[in-house]
Amino acid sequence: MTAKLLVDASYFVVAVLFILGLKAMASPVTARKGIVWAGIGMVVATLVTFFTPGMQNFGLIILAIVIGGVAAWWSGKVVKMTDMPQMVAIYNGMGGGAAAAIAALEFARGGVHGVVFTTLATLGALIGAVSFSGSCVAFAKLQGLMNKAWRLPAQNAVNIVLALVTVLVGVGIVVSGDPTPTQIITFFVLSLVLGVIITLPIGGADMPVVISLFNAFTGLAVGFEGYVLGIPALIIAGIVVGAAGTLLTQLMAKAMNRPITNILFSPITGEAQAGSGPTGTMKECSAMDAASMMRYAQKVIIVPGYGMAVAGAQHKVYEMTKLLEEAGVEVKFAIHPVAGRMPGHMNVLLAEAGVPYEQIFDLEEINEEFSQADVALVIGANDVVNPVARTDKTSPIYGMPILNADKAQNVIVIKRGKGAGYSGIENALFFEENCRLCYGSAQGVVSEMIGHVKSLS
Amino acid sequence: MMEALYIFMLAAFTGYEVIARVPVILHTPLMSGSNFVHGVVLVGAMVVLGHADPEDPLQLAIGFIAVVLGAANAAGGYVVTERMLAMFTKKN
């Protein structure tokens, strides 16, 4: 009795720590404290759980914590900032997988009774499993293990039918009250396949939204399983994350001006545009030309994209920025809400390079200024500066707010080759009159530019 | 039952309020941070493995997987979030 009380009381404190921690994370000033509070909460929660009455298998529990904890701790420590999104995706998927496994074990033990419990356990299992397999696919894509956006013929029909069948099997489990192993296994397999099928076609600028959506999913799954197990700390933490994640997902979808259903059911891929791409020629320019153009400009706006991040060029870019400023040029950074592979990813990368916040501007803050800029320097960004989003109703990205880089006097684009970007859509900007392309890796080209800017001073 | 419904509702409002006015620059760390928080699923995983039948290898295996995954979610989520936030506080 006292042990149970101690455990429950500690969980209460933990829930409070989590909420305060997340709240603190919402401001740059207190953010670091926030994660530390939440971290303390997690350690306390883990430790007191050992005192839950009736627990056994302690050796196995400790072994499993050590294996999972050490592997994840190590991988999280060594990963490069650029590769953060896929790590967040995979850790998130693991949480979803854990929630699904909890449901599976509760079914295997015959521990789920009653319509409400069975429904929530089944829902949690479905959402958790989808989040698990979907996040694994997202990880594989971002990690470059899977490059192409795959589309099945009649993808949406397949998605819907599969989702319906999965839900029907789930309903069967709830209705039967005492499901057979076959029912359970079928249900889990279908849920996992569903996650894969949903995620396979998604790529390009849609990826951050999907990662965020799966994060919300895992939260919900954890909350539902928390109810099944009767642990309020899980319900609270899970649902708080579920709600926060849903809001974040909506904010991002809004930033792209596309409803979530649109992102899931008609993702951005190049195929839709095949045969009707922009025409004209792309004009090349040397790093020297570009450097002198910027050196003698009044105002330069830099649009960093994932290409810059991959090349690890953010430090070089900031070095060049400082040189230009010394020469009297006003330099600003323009960040699209979905630049990078995770919401706000680009801000993290620029912060890593030491760029001060005051120089970084959101889309709404800076879009008007492009027309007064002498040079817009686009570094490895594609969809977020593609003017067809404003002009071409048939484009899959039509309606998505973009950075109006094309309105600058001159546009310089650094990109590796002539091919289309991550989403596979040709960019009309590259063919415009005021646009020049500087081929090469961002790291190399910017280094060259730095040399030329110096020689002009 | 009703009690849980209240918890669900209040938690949902809390989640919404907690991040409703977050600046875009913090979306990534916050997503990663909330990712860490649902790592508390580890607790649930520990409880189910702790109550699994020690004689049943299937139950033990599923429970073991649940704990490994939950621990990875928590540990990985923490490290990654902490590293990102360290970048934002450096200059303040």
mmCIF file with all atom_site columns, N, CA and C in Angstrom, chain A residues 151-166 193-202 264-267:
data_model
loop_
_atom_site.group_PDB
_atom_site.id
_atom_site.type_symbol
_atom_site.label_atom_id
_atom_site.label_alt_id
_atom_site.label_comp_id
_atom_site.label_asym_id
_atom_site.label_entity_id
_atom_site.label_seq_id
_atom_site.pdbx_PDB_ins_code
_atom_site.Cartn_x
_atom_site.Cartn_y
_atom_site.Cartn_z
_atom_site.occupancy
_atom_site.B_iso_or_equiv
_atom_site.pdbx_formal_charge
_atom_site.auth_seq_id
_atom_site.auth_comp_id
_atom_site.auth_asym_id
_atom_site.auth_atom_id
_atom_site.pdbx_PDB_model_num
ATOM 1  N N  . ARG A 1 151 ? 5.388   5.675  -55.461 1.00 0.00 ? 151 ARG A N  1
ATOM 2  C CA . ARG A 1 151 ? 3.925   5.733  -55.488 1.00 0.00 ? 151 ARG A CA 1
ATOM 3  C C  . ARG A 1 151 ? 3.374   4.457  -56.089 1.00 0.00 ? 151 ARG A C  1
ATOM 4  N N  . LEU A 1 152 ? 2.439   3.851  -55.370 1.00 0.00 ? 152 LEU A N  1
ATOM 5  C CA . LEU A 1 152 ? 1.762   2.695  -55.931 1.00 0.00 ? 152 LEU A CA 1
ATOM 6  C C  . LEU A 1 152 ? 0.737   3.221  -56.926 1.00 0.00 ? 152 LEU A C  1
ATOM 7  N N  . PRO A 1 153 ? 0.347   2.378  -57.892 1.00 0.00 ? 153 PRO A N  1
ATOM 8  C CA . PRO A 1 153 ? -0.792  2.803  -58.707 1.00 0.00 ? 153 PRO A CA 1
ATOM 9  C C  . PRO A 1 153 ? -2.007  2.907  -57.781 1.00 0.00 ? 153 PRO A C  1
ATOM 10 N N  . ALA A 1 154 ? -2.820  3.911  -57.995 1.00 0.00 ? 154 ALA A N  1
ATOM 11 C CA . ALA A 1 154 ? -4.025  4.117  -57.173 1.00 0.00 ? 154 ALA A CA 1
ATOM 12 C C  . ALA A 1 154 ? -3.673  4.156  -55.689 1.00 0.00 ? 154 ALA A C  1
ATOM 13 N N  . GLN A 1 155 ? -2.612  4.887  -55.390 1.00 0.00 ? 155 GLN A N  1
ATOM 14 C CA . GLN A 1 155 ? -2.114  4.967  -54.016 1.00 0.00 ? 155 GLN A CA 1
ATOM 15 C C  . GLN A 1 155 ? -3.192  5.312  -52.994 1.00 0.00 ? 155 GLN A C  1
ATOM 16 N N  . ASN A 1 156 ? -3.983  6.350  -53.303 1.00 0.00 ? 156 ASN A N  1
ATOM 17 C CA . ASN A 1 156 ? -4.960  6.788  -52.309 1.00 0.00 ? 156 ASN A CA 1
ATOM 18 C C  . ASN A 1 156 ? -5.997  5.719  -52.038 1.00 0.00 ? 156 ASN A C  1
ATOM 19 N N  . ALA A 1 157 ? -6.433  5.039  -53.102 1.00 0.00 ? 157 ALA A N  1
ATOM 20 C CA . ALA A 1 157 ? -7.420  3.979  -52.929 1.00 0.00 ? 157 ALA A CA 1
ATOM 21 C C  . ALA A 1 157 ? -6.823  2.876  -52.057 1.00 0.00 ? 157 ALA A C  1
ATOM 22 N N  . VAL A 1 158 ? -5.575  2.518  -52.330 1.00 0.00 ? 158 VAL A N  1
ATOM 23 C CA . VAL A 1 158 ? -4.918  1.480  -51.538 1.00 0.00 ? 158 VAL A CA 1
ATOM 24 C C  . VAL A 1 158 ? -4.848  1.904  -50.067 1.00 0.00 ? 158 VAL A C  1
ATOM 25 N N  . ASN A 1 159 ? -4.429  3.153  -49.835 1.00 0.00 ? 159 ASN A N  1
ATOM 26 C CA . ASN A 1 159 ? -4.354  3.673  -48.464 1.00 0.00 ? 159 ASN A CA 1
ATOM 27 C C  . ASN A 1 159 ? -5.687  3.530  -47.744 1.00 0.00 ? 159 ASN A C  1
ATOM 28 N N  . ILE A 1 160 ? -6.725  3.994  -48.426 1.00 0.00 ? 160 ILE A N  1
ATOM 29 C CA . ILE A 1 160 ? -8.035  4.040  -47.776 1.00 0.00 ? 160 ILE A CA 1
ATOM 30 C C  . ILE A 1 160 ? -8.546  2.628  -47.496 1.00 0.00 ? 160 ILE A C  1
ATOM 31 N N  . VAL A 1 161 ? -8.418  1.747  -48.492 1.00 0.00 ? 161 VAL A N  1
ATOM 32 C CA . VAL A 1 161 ? -8.882  0.373  -48.302 1.00 0.00 ? 161 VAL A CA 1
ATOM 33 C C  . VAL A 1 161 ? -8.113  -0.288 -47.154 1.00 0.00 ? 161 VAL A C  1
ATOM 34 N N  . LEU A 1 162 ? -6.801  -0.138 -47.172 1.00 0.00 ? 162 LEU A N  1
ATOM 35 C CA . LEU A 1 162 ? -5.986  -0.746 -46.127 1.00 0.00 ? 162 LEU A CA 1
ATOM 36 C C  . LEU A 1 162 ? -6.359  -0.187 -44.747 1.00 0.00 ? 162 LEU A C  1
ATOM 37 N N  . ALA A 1 163 ? -6.548  1.132  -44.684 1.00 0.00 ? 163 ALA A N  1
ATOM 38 C CA . ALA A 1 163 ? -6.927  1.743  -43.411 1.00 0.00 ? 163 ALA A CA 1
ATOM 39 C C  . ALA A 1 163 ? -8.267  1.186  -42.939 1.00 0.00 ? 163 ALA A C  1
ATOM 40 N N  . LEU A 1 164 ? -9.223  1.067  -43.861 1.00 0.00 ? 164 LEU A N  1
ATOM 41 C CA . LEU A 1 164 ? -10.544 0.549  -43.493 1.00 0.00 ? 164 LEU A CA 1
ATOM 42 C C  . LEU A 1 164 ? -10.466 -0.884 -42.993 1.00 0.00 ? 164 LEU A C  1
ATOM 43 N N  . VAL A 1 165 ? -9.711  -1.722 -43.721 1.00 0.00 ? 165 VAL A N  1
ATOM 44 C CA . VAL A 1 165 ? -9.582  -3.124 -43.320 1.00 0.00 ? 165 VAL A CA 1
ATOM 45 C C  . VAL A 1 165 ? -8.959  -3.204 -41.922 1.00 0.00 ? 165 VAL A C  1
ATOM 46 N N  . THR A 1 166 ? -7.917  -2.404 -41.692 1.00 0.00 ? 166 THR A N  1
ATOM 47 C CA . THR A 1 166 ? -7.252  -2.421 -40.391 1.00 0.00 ? 166 THR A CA 1
ATOM 48 C C  . THR A 1 166 ? -8.227  -2.042 -39.284 1.00 0.00 ? 166 THR A C  1
ATOM 49 N N  . VAL A 1 193 ? 1.999   -2.245 -41.844 1.00 0.00 ? 193 VAL A N  1
ATOM 50 C CA . VAL A 1 193 ? 2.017   -2.027 -43.297 1.00 0.00 ? 193 VAL A CA 1
ATOM 51 C C  . VAL A 1 193 ? 1.400   -0.666 -43.624 1.00 0.00 ? 193 VAL A C  1
ATOM 52 N N  . LEU A 1 194 ? 0.343   -0.320 -42.925 1.00 0.00 ? 194 LEU A N  1
ATOM 53 C CA . LEU A 1 194 ? -0.324  0.961  -43.150 1.00 0.00 ? 194 LEU A CA 1
ATOM 54 C C  . LEU A 1 194 ? 0.648   2.126  -42.968 1.00 0.00 ? 194 LEU A C  1
ATOM 55 N N  . GLY A 1 195 ? 1.430   2.077  -41.903 1.00 0.00 ? 195 GLY A N  1
ATOM 56 C CA . GLY A 1 195 ? 2.413   3.129  -41.657 1.00 0.00 ? 195 GLY A CA 1
ATOM 57 C C  . GLY A 1 195 ? 3.394   3.264  -42.805 1.00 0.00 ? 195 GLY A C  1
ATOM 58 N N  . VAL A 1 196 ? 3.842   2.128  -43.332 1.00 0.00 ? 196 VAL A N  1
ATOM 59 C CA . VAL A 1 196 ? 4.802   2.135  -44.439 1.00 0.00 ? 196 VAL A CA 1
ATOM 60 C C  . VAL A 1 196 ? 4.167   2.731  -45.692 1.00 0.00 ? 196 VAL A C  1
ATOM 61 N N  . ILE A 1 197 ? 2.963   2.247  -45.995 1.00 0.00 ? 197 ILE A N  1
ATOM 62 C CA . ILE A 1 197 ? 2.287   2.682  -47.225 1.00 0.00 ? 197 ILE A CA 1
ATOM 63 C C  . ILE A 1 197 ? 1.992   4.186  -47.211 1.00 0.00 ? 197 ILE A C  1
ATOM 64 N N  . ILE A 1 198 ? 1.600   4.683  -46.039 1.00 0.00 ? 198 ILE A N  1
ATOM 65 C CA . ILE A 1 198 ? 1.295   6.116  -45.947 1.00 0.00 ? 198 ILE A CA 1
ATOM 66 C C  . ILE A 1 198 ? 2.551   6.946  -46.184 1.00 0.00 ? 198 ILE A C  1
ATOM 67 N N  . THR A 1 199 ? 3.676   6.482  -45.643 1.00 0.00 ? 199 THR A N  1
ATOM 68 C CA . THR A 1 199 ? 4.884   7.307  -45.660 1.00 0.00 ? 199 THR A CA 1
ATOM 69 C C  . THR A 1 199 ? 5.676   7.207  -46.960 1.00 0.00 ? 199 THR A C  1
ATOM 70 N N  . LEU A 1 200 ? 5.577   6.069  -47.640 1.00 0.00 ? 200 LEU A N  1
ATOM 71 C CA . LEU A 1 200 ? 6.395   5.863  -48.844 1.00 0.00 ? 200 LEU A CA 1
ATOM 72 C C  . LEU A 1 200 ? 6.330   6.997  -49.874 1.00 0.00 ? 200 LEU A C  1
ATOM 73 N N  . PRO A 1 201 ? 5.150   7.501  -50.217 1.00 0.00 ? 201 PRO A N  1
ATOM 74 C CA . PRO A 1 201 ? 5.130   8.503  -51.286 1.00 0.00 ? 201 PRO A CA 1
ATOM 75 C C  . PRO A 1 201 ? 5.582   9.887  -50.829 1.00 0.00 ? 201 PRO A C  1
ATOM 76 N N  . ILE A 1 202 ? 5.775   10.080 -49.552 1.00 0.00 ? 202 ILE A N  1
ATOM 77 C CA . ILE A 1 202 ? 6.010   11.438 -49.056 1.00 0.00 ? 202 ILE A CA 1
ATOM 78 C C  . ILE A 1 202 ? 7.476   11.830 -49.144 1.00 0.00 ? 202 ILE A C  1
ATOM 79 N N  . LEU A 1 264 ? -0.965  14.142 -46.926 1.00 0.00 ? 264 LEU A N  1
ATOM 80 C CA . LEU A 1 264 ? -0.958  12.684 -46.859 1.00 0.00 ? 264 LEU A CA 1
ATOM 81 C C  . LEU A 1 264 ? -1.440  12.048 -48.161 1.00 0.00 ? 264 LEU A C  1
ATOM 82 N N  . PHE A 1 265 ? -2.428  12.689 -48.800 1.00 0.00 ? 265 PHE A N  1
ATOM 83 C CA . PHE A 1 265 ? -3.027  12.007 -49.949 1.00 0.00 ? 265 PHE A CA 1
ATOM 84 C C  . PHE A 1 265 ? -2.547  12.502 -51.307 1.00 0.00 ? 265 PHE A C  1
ATOM 85 N N  . SER A 1 266 ? -1.990  13.713 -51.373 1.00 0.00 ? 266 SER A N  1
ATOM 86 C CA . SER A 1 266 ? -1.359  14.059 -52.650 1.00 0.00 ? 266 SER A CA 1
ATOM 87 C C  . SER A 1 266 ? -0.040  14.760 -52.386 1.00 0.00 ? 266 SER A C  1
ATOM 88 N N  . PRO A 1 267 ? 0.936   13.977 -51.940 1.00 0.00 ? 267 PRO A N  1
ATOM 89 C CA . PRO A 1 267 ? 2.214   14.564 -51.578 1.00 0.00 ? 267 PRO A CA 1
ATOM 90 C C  . PRO A 1 267 ? 2.911   15.195 -52.778 1.00 0.00 ? 267 PRO A C  1
#
